[in-house]
Coordinates of C-alpha atoms and ligand atoms in Angstrom, one line a residue:
M267 CA -13.4 13.4 -5.1
F268 CA -10.6 11.0 -4.2
R269 CA -7.8 12.7 -6.2
T270 CA -7.0 16.1 -7.7
P271 CA -9.8 16.6 -10.4
I272 CA -8.7 16.2 -14.0
K273 CA -8.5 19.7 -15.5
H274 CA -7.5 19.0 -19.2
C275 CA -8.2 16.4 -21.7
R276 CA -5.5 13.7 -22.0
N277 CA -6.2 13.5 -25.7
C278 CA -6.4 17.1 -26.9
G279 CA -5.7 19.4 -23.9
T280 CA -9.1 21.1 -23.9
A281 CA -10.5 22.0 -20.4
V282 CA -12.8 19.1 -19.4
V283 CA -16.3 19.2 -17.8
Y284 CA -17.4 16.9 -15.1
R285 CA -20.8 15.4 -16.0
I286 CA -22.6 12.1 -16.5
P287 CA -21.8 10.8 -20.0
D288 CA -24.8 10.3 -22.3
D289 CA -24.1 6.6 -22.8
G290 CA -26.1 5.2 -19.9
D291 CA -23.4 5.8 -17.4
T292 CA -24.4 6.7 -13.8
K293 CA -21.3 8.5 -12.5
E294 CA -19.9 11.9 -13.2
R295 CA -16.7 11.7 -15.4
A296 CA -14.3 14.3 -16.8
V297 CA -15.7 14.6 -20.3
C298 CA -13.9 16.6 -23.1
P299 CA -16.3 19.0 -24.8
A300 CA -14.0 19.1 -27.9
C301 CA -13.1 15.5 -28.7
A302 CA -15.7 13.7 -26.4
T303 CA -13.0 11.6 -24.6
I304 CA -14.4 10.3 -21.3
H305 CA -11.7 10.0 -18.6
Y306 CA -12.4 7.0 -16.3
E307 CA -10.8 7.1 -12.9
N308 CA -10.4 3.8 -11.0
P309 CA -8.9 2.7 -7.7
L310 CA -5.1 2.5 -7.4
V311 CA -3.4 -0.7 -6.0
V312 CA -0.9 -0.4 -3.2
V313 CA 1.4 -3.5 -2.8
G314 CA 3.8 -4.5 -0.1
T315 CA 5.2 -7.2 2.1
V316 CA 5.3 -8.4 5.7
P317 CA 9.1 -9.2 5.9
V318 CA 9.8 -11.6 8.8
L319 CA 13.0 -12.9 10.4
D320 CA 12.4 -15.4 13.2
E321 CA 10.1 -13.6 15.8
R322 CA 10.6 -10.2 14.3
V323 CA 8.9 -8.1 11.5
L324 CA 10.7 -5.4 9.5
L325 CA 9.2 -1.9 9.6
C326 CA 10.4 1.2 7.7
K327 CA 10.4 4.7 9.2
R328 CA 9.0 7.0 6.5
N329 CA 11.2 9.7 5.1
I330 CA 8.4 11.0 2.9
E331 CA 4.9 12.6 3.3
P332 CA 2.3 11.7 4.1
R333 CA 3.0 10.4 7.6
W334 CA 6.7 11.4 7.7
G335 CA 8.5 9.8 10.6
K336 CA 5.8 7.1 11.1
W337 CA 6.5 3.4 10.7
T338 CA 5.2 1.3 7.9
L339 CA 5.6 -2.1 6.2
P340 CA 7.4 -1.7 2.8
A341 CA 4.7 -0.8 0.3
G342 CA 3.8 1.5 -2.5
F343 CA 1.8 2.0 -5.7
M344 CA 1.8 -0.9 -8.2
E345 CA 3.4 0.1 -11.5
L346 CA 2.2 -0.7 -15.0
G347 CA 3.9 -3.8 -16.4
E348 CA 4.3 -5.7 -13.2
S349 CA 2.3 -8.2 -11.2
T350 CA 1.1 -7.5 -7.7
A351 CA 3.9 -9.8 -6.3
Q352 CA 6.5 -8.2 -8.5
G353 CA 5.4 -4.8 -7.2
A354 CA 5.5 -5.9 -3.6
A355 CA 9.0 -7.2 -4.1
R356 CA 10.2 -4.0 -5.9
E357 CA 8.8 -1.9 -3.0
T358 CA 10.6 -4.1 -0.5
D359 CA 13.9 -3.6 -2.4
E360 CA 13.4 0.1 -2.8
E361 CA 12.4 0.9 0.8
A362 CA 14.3 -1.6 2.8
G363 CA 17.1 -3.0 0.6
A364 CA 16.3 -6.3 2.2
A365 CA 17.3 -9.9 1.1
Y366 CA 14.2 -12.1 1.3
E367 CA 12.1 -14.8 -0.3
M368 CA 8.6 -13.9 -1.3
G369 CA 5.8 -15.8 0.4
G370 CA 2.0 -16.1 -0.2
L371 CA -0.6 -13.4 -0.3
F372 CA -1.6 -12.4 3.2
S373 CA -4.1 -9.4 3.2
V374 CA -6.3 -7.6 0.6
M375 CA -8.0 -4.5 1.9
S376 CA -10.3 -2.0 0.0
V377 CA -9.8 1.5 1.3
V378 CA -13.0 2.9 -0.1
R379 CA -12.6 6.4 1.1
V380 CA -9.4 7.1 -0.8
G381 CA -10.1 4.8 -3.8
Q382 CA -7.3 2.3 -3.1
V383 CA -6.8 -1.5 -2.7
H384 CA -3.9 -2.5 -0.5
M385 CA -2.3 -6.0 -0.8
F386 CA 0.4 -7.5 1.4
Y387 CA 2.5 -10.6 0.8
R388 CA 4.4 -12.5 3.4
A389 CA 8.2 -12.4 2.9
Q390 CA 11.0 -14.4 4.6
L391 CA 14.1 -12.3 5.3
L392 CA 17.4 -14.1 4.7
H393 CA 19.4 -11.9 7.1
D394 CA 19.1 -8.7 9.2
R395 CA 21.3 -6.3 7.1
F396 CA 19.2 -3.6 5.3
A397 CA 20.1 -0.9 2.8
P398 CA 17.1 1.5 3.0
G399 CA 16.4 3.8 0.0
H400 CA 15.8 7.6 0.2
E401 CA 12.1 7.1 1.2
T402 CA 13.1 5.4 4.4
I403 CA 14.9 7.0 7.5
E404 CA 15.5 3.6 9.2
A405 CA 14.6 0.0 8.6
R406 CA 14.3 -2.1 11.8
L407 CA 13.1 -5.4 13.1
F408 CA 10.4 -5.5 15.8
T409 CA 9.0 -8.2 18.0
E410 CA 5.3 -8.1 18.5
D411 CA 5.8 -6.4 21.9
E412 CA 8.1 -3.8 20.4
I413 CA 5.8 -2.7 17.6
P414 CA 5.1 1.1 18.0
W415 CA 1.4 0.7 17.5
D416 CA 0.7 4.4 18.1
E417 CA 3.3 5.4 15.4
I418 CA 2.1 3.2 12.6
A419 CA 1.6 5.2 9.4
F420 CA -1.5 3.6 7.9
R421 CA -4.5 1.7 9.2
T422 CA -4.0 -1.1 6.6
V423 CA -0.5 -1.7 8.0
G424 CA -1.8 -1.9 11.6
E425 CA -4.6 -4.2 10.5
T426 CA -2.2 -6.4 8.6
L427 CA 0.3 -6.6 11.5
R428 CA -2.4 -7.5 14.0
R429 CA -3.7 -10.3 11.8
F430 CA -0.2 -11.5 11.1
F431 CA 0.7 -12.0 14.8
A432 CA -2.7 -13.6 15.5
D433 CA -2.2 -16.1 12.7
R434 CA 1.3 -16.9 13.8
K435 CA 0.1 -17.6 17.3
A436 CA -2.7 -19.8 15.8
G437 CA 0.0 -21.7 13.8
A438 CA -1.5 -21.1 10.3
F439 CA -1.6 -18.2 8.0
Q440 CA -4.9 -17.3 6.3
V441 CA -5.6 -14.8 3.5
H442 CA -7.5 -11.8 5.0
H443 CA -10.0 -9.7 3.2
L444 CA -11.1 -6.5 4.8
D445 CA -13.1 -3.5 3.7
I446 CA -12.0 -0.2 5.4
V447 CA -14.9 2.3 5.0
Ligands
ZN575 ZN1 -10.3 16.2 -25.9

C-alpha cells in the first residue's frame, strides 16, 4: 500500500472493501458495497526545476516534513488544471521566490515504491535574490563542489543533480529517464 488506504466511499460515504472488482480487473481496489463505486488509485506526479545561475545551482532547505532541514531542488505535487511545466514553475515560485526563465525537460523518474513520477525542468535564474516561502528555511546557490551530497532530501534530487553536472561538463543536456525501484 503506497498511501493511507481509502476508508469511505467518495460517492456515498459507506465504508469501502478492498477486493478485486468483478469486471476482469487484476488488482485489489477500494470498492463500495452500497453504490458499487470502484476507487482507482494511480501514481502522483512531482514536478520541479534545476535553477541555475552561472556555475551554481539553487537548492532549498526544507522547512517541512518529511526530511525537514535537508536540501532539495524546488519541487512538489502537480495540481489539477496545470501542465507539468506550469507546476514546476509554480513550485519554484512558492519554495524559492526566484526570478527565472524555464528551460527544457531534464529528468523523468519513476519512483515505483511510493507510486510517484518525478519530473525536473532546467531553469535559468535571472539574479541571485530569493524570497523563499514558508516551506523553505533557506534558498542558496551551490557550486558542484559545495553541494551537500549527504544532506540531499530525496534520491531523485541527487540523481538529477549528478546528471546535470555531468551533462554540463559534457557540453550538452540530455533528457534522462530513470526507474528507481
Ligand atoms: Zn458508495
